[in-house]
GROMACS .gro file of C-alpha atoms in nm:
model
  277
    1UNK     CA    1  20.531 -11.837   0.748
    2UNK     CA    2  20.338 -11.503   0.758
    3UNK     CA    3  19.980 -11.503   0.856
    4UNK     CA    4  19.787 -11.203   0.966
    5UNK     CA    5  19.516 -11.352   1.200
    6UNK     CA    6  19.800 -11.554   1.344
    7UNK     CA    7  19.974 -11.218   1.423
    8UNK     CA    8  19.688 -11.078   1.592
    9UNK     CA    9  19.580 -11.344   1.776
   10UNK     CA   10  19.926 -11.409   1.906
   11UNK     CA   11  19.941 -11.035   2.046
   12UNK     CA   12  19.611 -11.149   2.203
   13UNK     CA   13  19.759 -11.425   2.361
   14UNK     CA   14  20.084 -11.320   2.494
   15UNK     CA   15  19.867 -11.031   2.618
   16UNK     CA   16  19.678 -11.263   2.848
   17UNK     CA   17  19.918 -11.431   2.976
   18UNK     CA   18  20.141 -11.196   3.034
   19UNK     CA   19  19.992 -10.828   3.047
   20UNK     CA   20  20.301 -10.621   3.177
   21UNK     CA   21  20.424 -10.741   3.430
   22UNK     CA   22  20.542 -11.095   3.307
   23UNK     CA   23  20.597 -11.402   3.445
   24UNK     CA   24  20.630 -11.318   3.796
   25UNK     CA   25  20.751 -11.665   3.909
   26UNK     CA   26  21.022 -11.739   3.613
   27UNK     CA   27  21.182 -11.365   3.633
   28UNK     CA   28  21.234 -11.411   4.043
   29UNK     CA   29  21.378 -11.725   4.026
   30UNK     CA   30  21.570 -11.697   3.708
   31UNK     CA   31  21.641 -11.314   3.695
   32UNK     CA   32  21.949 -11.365   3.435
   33UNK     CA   33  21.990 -11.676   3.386
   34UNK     CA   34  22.052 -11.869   3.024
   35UNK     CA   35  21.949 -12.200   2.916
   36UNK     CA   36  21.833 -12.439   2.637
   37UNK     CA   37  21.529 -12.665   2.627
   38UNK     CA   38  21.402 -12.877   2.438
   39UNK     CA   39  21.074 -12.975   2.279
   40UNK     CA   40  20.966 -13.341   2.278
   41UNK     CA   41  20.678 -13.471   2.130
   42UNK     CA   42  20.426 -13.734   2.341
   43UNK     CA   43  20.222 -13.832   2.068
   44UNK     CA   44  20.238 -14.004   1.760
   45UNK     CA   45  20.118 -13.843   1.435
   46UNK     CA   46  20.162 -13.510   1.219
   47UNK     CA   47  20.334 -13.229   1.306
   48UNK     CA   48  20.167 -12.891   1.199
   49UNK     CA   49  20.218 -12.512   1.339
   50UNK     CA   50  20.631 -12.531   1.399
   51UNK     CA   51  20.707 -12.231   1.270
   52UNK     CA   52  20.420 -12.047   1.472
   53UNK     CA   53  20.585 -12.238   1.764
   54UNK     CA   54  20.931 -12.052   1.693
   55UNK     CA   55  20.729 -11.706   1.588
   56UNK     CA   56  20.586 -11.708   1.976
   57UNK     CA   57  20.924 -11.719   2.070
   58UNK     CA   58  21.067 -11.487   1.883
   59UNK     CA   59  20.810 -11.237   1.989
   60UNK     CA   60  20.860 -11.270   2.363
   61UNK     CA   61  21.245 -11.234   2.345
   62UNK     CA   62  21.422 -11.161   2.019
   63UNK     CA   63  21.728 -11.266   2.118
   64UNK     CA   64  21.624 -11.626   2.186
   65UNK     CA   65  21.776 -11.914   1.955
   66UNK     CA   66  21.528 -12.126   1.807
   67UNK     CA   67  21.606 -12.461   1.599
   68UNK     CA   68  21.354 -12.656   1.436
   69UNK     CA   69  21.418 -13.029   1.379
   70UNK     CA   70  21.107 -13.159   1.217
   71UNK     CA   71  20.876 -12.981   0.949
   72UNK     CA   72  20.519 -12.929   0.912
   73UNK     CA   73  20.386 -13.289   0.769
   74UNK     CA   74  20.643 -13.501   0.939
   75UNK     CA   75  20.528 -13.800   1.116
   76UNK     CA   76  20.612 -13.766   1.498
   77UNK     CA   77  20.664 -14.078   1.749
   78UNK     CA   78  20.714 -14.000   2.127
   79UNK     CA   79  21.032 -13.914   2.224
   80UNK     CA   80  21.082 -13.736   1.916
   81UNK     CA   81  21.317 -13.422   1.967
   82UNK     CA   82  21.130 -13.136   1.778
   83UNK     CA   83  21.295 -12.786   1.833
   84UNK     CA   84  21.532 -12.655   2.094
   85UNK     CA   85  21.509 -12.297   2.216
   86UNK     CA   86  21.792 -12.079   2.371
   87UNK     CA   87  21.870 -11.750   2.572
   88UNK     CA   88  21.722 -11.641   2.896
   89UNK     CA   89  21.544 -11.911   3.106
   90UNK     CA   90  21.240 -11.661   3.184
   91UNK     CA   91  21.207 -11.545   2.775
   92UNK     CA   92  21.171 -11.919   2.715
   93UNK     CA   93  20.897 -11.999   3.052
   94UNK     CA   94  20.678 -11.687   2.918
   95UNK     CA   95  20.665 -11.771   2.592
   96UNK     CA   96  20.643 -12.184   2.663
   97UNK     CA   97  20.263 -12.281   2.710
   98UNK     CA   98  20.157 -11.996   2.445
   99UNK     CA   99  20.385 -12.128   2.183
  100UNK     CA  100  20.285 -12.515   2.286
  101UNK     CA  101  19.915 -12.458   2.274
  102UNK     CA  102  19.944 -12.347   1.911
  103UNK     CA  103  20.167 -12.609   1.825
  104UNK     CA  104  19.905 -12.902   1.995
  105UNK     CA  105  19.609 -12.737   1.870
  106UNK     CA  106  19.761 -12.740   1.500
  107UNK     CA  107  19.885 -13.089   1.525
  108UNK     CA  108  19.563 -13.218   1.683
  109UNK     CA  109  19.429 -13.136   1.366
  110UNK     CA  110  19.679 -13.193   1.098
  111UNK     CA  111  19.726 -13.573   1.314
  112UNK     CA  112  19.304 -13.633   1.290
  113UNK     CA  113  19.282 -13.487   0.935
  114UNK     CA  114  19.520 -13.744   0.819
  115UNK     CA  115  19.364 -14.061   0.992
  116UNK     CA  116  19.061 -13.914   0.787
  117UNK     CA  117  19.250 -13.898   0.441
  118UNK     CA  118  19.392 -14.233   0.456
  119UNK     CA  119  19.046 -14.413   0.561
  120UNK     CA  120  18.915 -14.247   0.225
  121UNK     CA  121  19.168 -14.347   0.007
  122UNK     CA  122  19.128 -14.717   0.120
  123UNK     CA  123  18.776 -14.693   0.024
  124UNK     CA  124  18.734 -14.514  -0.273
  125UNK     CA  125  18.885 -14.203  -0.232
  126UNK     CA  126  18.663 -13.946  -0.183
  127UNK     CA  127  18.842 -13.600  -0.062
  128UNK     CA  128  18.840 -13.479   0.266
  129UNK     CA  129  18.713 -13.137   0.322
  130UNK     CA  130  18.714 -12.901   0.633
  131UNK     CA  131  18.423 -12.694   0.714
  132UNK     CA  132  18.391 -12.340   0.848
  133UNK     CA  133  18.269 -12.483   1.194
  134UNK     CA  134  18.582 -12.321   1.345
  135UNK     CA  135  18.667 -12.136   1.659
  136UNK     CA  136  18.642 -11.751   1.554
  137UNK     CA  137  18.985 -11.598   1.474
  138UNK     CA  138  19.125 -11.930   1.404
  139UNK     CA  139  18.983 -12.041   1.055
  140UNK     CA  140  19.285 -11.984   0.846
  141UNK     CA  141  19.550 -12.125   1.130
  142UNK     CA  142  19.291 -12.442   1.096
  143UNK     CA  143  19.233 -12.474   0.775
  144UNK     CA  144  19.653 -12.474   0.687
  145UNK     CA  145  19.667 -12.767   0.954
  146UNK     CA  146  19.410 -12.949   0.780
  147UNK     CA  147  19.601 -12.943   0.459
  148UNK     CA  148  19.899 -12.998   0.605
  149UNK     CA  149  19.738 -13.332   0.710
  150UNK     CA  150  19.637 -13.403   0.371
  151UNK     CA  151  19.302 -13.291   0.373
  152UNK     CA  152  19.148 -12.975   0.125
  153UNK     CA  153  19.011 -12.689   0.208
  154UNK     CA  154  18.626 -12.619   0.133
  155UNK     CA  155  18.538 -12.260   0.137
  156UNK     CA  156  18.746 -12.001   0.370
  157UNK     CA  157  18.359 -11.776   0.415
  158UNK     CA  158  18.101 -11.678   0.275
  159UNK     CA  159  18.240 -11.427   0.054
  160UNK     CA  160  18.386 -11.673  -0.194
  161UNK     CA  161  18.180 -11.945  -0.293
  162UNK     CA  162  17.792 -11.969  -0.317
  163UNK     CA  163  17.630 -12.204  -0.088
  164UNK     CA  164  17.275 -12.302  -0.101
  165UNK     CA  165  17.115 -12.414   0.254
  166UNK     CA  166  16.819 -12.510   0.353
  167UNK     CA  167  16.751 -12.152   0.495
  168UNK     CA  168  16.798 -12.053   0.186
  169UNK     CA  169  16.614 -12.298  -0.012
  170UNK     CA  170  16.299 -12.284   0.196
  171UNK     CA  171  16.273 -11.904   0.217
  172UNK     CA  172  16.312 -11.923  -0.174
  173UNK     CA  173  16.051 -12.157  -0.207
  174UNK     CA  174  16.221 -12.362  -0.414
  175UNK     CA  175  16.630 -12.479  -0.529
  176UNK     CA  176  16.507 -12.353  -0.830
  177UNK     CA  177  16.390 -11.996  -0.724
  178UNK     CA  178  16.709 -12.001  -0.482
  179UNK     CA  179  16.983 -12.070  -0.832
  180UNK     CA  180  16.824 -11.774  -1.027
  181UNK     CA  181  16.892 -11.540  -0.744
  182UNK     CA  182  17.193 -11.665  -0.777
  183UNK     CA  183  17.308 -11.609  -1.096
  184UNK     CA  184  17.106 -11.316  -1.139
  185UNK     CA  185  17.305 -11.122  -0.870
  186UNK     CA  186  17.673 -11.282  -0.931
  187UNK     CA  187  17.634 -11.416  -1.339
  188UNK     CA  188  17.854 -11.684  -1.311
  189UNK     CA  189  18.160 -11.509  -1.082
  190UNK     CA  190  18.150 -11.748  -0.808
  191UNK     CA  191  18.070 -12.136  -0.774
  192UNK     CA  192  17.748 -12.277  -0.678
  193UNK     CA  193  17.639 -12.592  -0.407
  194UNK     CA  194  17.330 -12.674  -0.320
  195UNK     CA  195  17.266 -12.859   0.001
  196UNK     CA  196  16.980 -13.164  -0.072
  197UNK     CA  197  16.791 -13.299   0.173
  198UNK     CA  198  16.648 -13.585  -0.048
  199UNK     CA  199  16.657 -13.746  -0.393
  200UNK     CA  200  16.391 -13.522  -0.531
  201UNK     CA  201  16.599 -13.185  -0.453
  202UNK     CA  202  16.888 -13.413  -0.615
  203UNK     CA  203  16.711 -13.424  -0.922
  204UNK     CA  204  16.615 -13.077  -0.933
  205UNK     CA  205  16.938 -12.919  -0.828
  206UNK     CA  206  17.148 -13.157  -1.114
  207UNK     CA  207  16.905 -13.027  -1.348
  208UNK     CA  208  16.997 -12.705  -1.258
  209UNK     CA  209  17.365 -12.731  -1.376
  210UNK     CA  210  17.466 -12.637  -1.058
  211UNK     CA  211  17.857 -12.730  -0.964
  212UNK     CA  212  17.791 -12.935  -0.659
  213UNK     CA  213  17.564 -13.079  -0.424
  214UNK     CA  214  17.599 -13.184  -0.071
  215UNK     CA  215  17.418 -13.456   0.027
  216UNK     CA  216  17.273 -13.359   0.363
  217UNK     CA  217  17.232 -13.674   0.643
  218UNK     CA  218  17.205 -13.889   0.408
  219UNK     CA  219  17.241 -14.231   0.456
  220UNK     CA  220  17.497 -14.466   0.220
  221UNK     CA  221  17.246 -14.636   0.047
  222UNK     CA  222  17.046 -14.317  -0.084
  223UNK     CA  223  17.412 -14.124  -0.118
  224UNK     CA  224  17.451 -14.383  -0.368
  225UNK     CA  225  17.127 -14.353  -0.512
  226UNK     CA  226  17.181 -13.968  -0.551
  227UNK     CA  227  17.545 -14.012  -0.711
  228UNK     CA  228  17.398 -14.211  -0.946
  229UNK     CA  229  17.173 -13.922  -1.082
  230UNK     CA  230  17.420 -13.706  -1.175
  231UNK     CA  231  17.492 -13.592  -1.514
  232UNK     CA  232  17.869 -13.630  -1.516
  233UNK     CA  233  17.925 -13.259  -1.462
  234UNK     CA  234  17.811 -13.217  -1.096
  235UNK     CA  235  18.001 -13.323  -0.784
  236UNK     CA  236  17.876 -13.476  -0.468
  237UNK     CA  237  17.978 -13.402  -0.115
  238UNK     CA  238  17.821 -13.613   0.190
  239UNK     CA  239  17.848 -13.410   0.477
  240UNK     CA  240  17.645 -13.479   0.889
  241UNK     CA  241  17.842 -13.574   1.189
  242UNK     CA  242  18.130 -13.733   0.956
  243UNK     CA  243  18.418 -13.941   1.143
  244UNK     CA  244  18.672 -14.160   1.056
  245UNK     CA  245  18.411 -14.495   1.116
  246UNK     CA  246  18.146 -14.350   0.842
  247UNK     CA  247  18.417 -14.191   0.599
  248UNK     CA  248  18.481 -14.570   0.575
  249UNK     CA  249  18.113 -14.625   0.440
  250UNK     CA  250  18.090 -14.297   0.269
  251UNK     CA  251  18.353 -14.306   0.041
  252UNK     CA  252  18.246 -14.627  -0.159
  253UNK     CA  253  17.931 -14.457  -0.238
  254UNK     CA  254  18.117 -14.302  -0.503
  255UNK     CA  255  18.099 -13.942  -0.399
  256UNK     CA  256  18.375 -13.690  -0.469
  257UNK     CA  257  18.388 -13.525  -0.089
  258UNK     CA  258  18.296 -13.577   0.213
  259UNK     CA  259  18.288 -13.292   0.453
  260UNK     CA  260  18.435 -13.344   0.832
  261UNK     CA  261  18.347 -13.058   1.093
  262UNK     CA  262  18.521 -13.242   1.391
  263UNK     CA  263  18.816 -13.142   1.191
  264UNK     CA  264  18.837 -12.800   1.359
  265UNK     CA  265  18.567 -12.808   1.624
  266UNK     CA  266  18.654 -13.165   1.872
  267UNK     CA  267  18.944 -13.255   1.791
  268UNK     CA  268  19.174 -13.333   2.078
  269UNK     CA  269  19.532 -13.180   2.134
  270UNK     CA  270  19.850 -13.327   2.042
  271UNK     CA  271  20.070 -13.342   2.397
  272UNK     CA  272  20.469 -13.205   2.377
  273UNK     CA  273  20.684 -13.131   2.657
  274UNK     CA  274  20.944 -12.850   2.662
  275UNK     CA  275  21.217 -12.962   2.911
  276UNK     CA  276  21.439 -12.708   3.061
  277UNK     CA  277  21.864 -12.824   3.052
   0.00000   0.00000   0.00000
């Protein structure tokens, strides 16, 4: 899998790591030495970011034999054998914690994405969104582990989809006043959300024909309240501080999304071990 930022950033990160010199430790004690280790997972959950795992390798040390057991989307267990890398014992130590900190990173978030999905679906299926609330450099490496865990991507920046804030909205003066900017710079060429803060901005922004609204903090009851003033056309996304707990109250309110930050921001890493033969 080809990915520019991932290419960059991995440049990046072998260059901090390593700078010129190398692992000073692993090429003393190892010097030619060959071997084959293995990668284990600790965890149970989803697997995401294996073949950025191999493509770390593969960038330290060409020569260096990577096999990859389990896909993207599998469902891990600990003690689950995952990949095994061979070649030259200090190729595999420098590229080791860079290639396992993309791999637990990705897998953190493909693992909590999918504990998200499936507490939707039980109660009434609303879709899971990311958000751009991600660490800079990292948006698209996040967003693919998000769908990889079953969730769907919201907007990738601000360059392809129009989203109406409150910034927006209140230096407007109005939702109304805020739309016909809208359309009267971009005529129709991208989508349009507007974030409401209450049921009266609800009203006005459905009347609008706008595409979708978020529902801002909201609690169930008035998410309910606002779903139930739309005009069959418009879509609703709840969105504030979501987690797997609220998705569970959320979703019955009948709304089509519900947006989860903690998806890329606070989610904690997935733990694998790489043990040397």
């Amino acid at each position: 899998m080809k990915d520019k930022y991932f290419e960059k950033i991995l440049e990046l990160a072998l260059e901090e790591d390593l700078k010129e010199v190398g692992d000073v430790t692993s090429r003393a004690i190892f010097a030619d030495d060959m071997t084959t280790a293995v990668l284990y997972s600790k965890d149970s959950g989803i697997l995401a970011g294996i073949d950025f795992f191999r493509q770390v390798f593969i960038k330290v040390d060409p020569s260096l034999s990577v096999t990859i057991f389990k896909k993207d989307g599998s469902l891990l267990k600990p003690g689950d054998k995952v990949a095994e890398i061979s070649g030259l014992t200090a190729a595999v130590l420098e590229a080791e914690r860079t290639a396992i900190n993309f791999l637990s990173f990705l897998s953190g978030i493909a693992t909590e994405t999918d504990l998200c999905v499936a507490a939707a679906k039980e109660n009434g299926g609303a879709v899971v969104l990311d958000t751009r609330k991600t660490l800079p450099g990292y948006r698209s490496l996040s967003k693919y582990a998000v769908s990889v865990g079953g969730g769907t991507n919201h907007r990738f920046g601000l360059y392809d989809m129009v989203m109406i804030k409150d910034n927006h909205i209140d230096a407007s003066g109005s939702i109304t006043a805020a739309v016909g900017k809208v359309r009267d710079k971009w005529d129709g060429a991208f989508e349009i959300e507007v974030e409401c803060r209450n049921l009266q901005e609800v009203r006005e922004a459905v009347s609008l024909g706008v595409d979708r609204i978020m529902l801002d903090n909201m609690d169930p009851n008035e998410t309910a309240q606002a779903v139930a003033l739309g005009d069959g056309t418009v879509s609703f996304e709840a969105s504030g501080n979501m987690h797997i707990e609220k998705i569970k109250k959320y979703s019955p309110t009948g709304v089509h999304f519900i947006s989860v930050g903690s998806l890329t921001h606070s989610v904690g890493a997935f733990d694998f071990t790489l043990k040397i033969g």
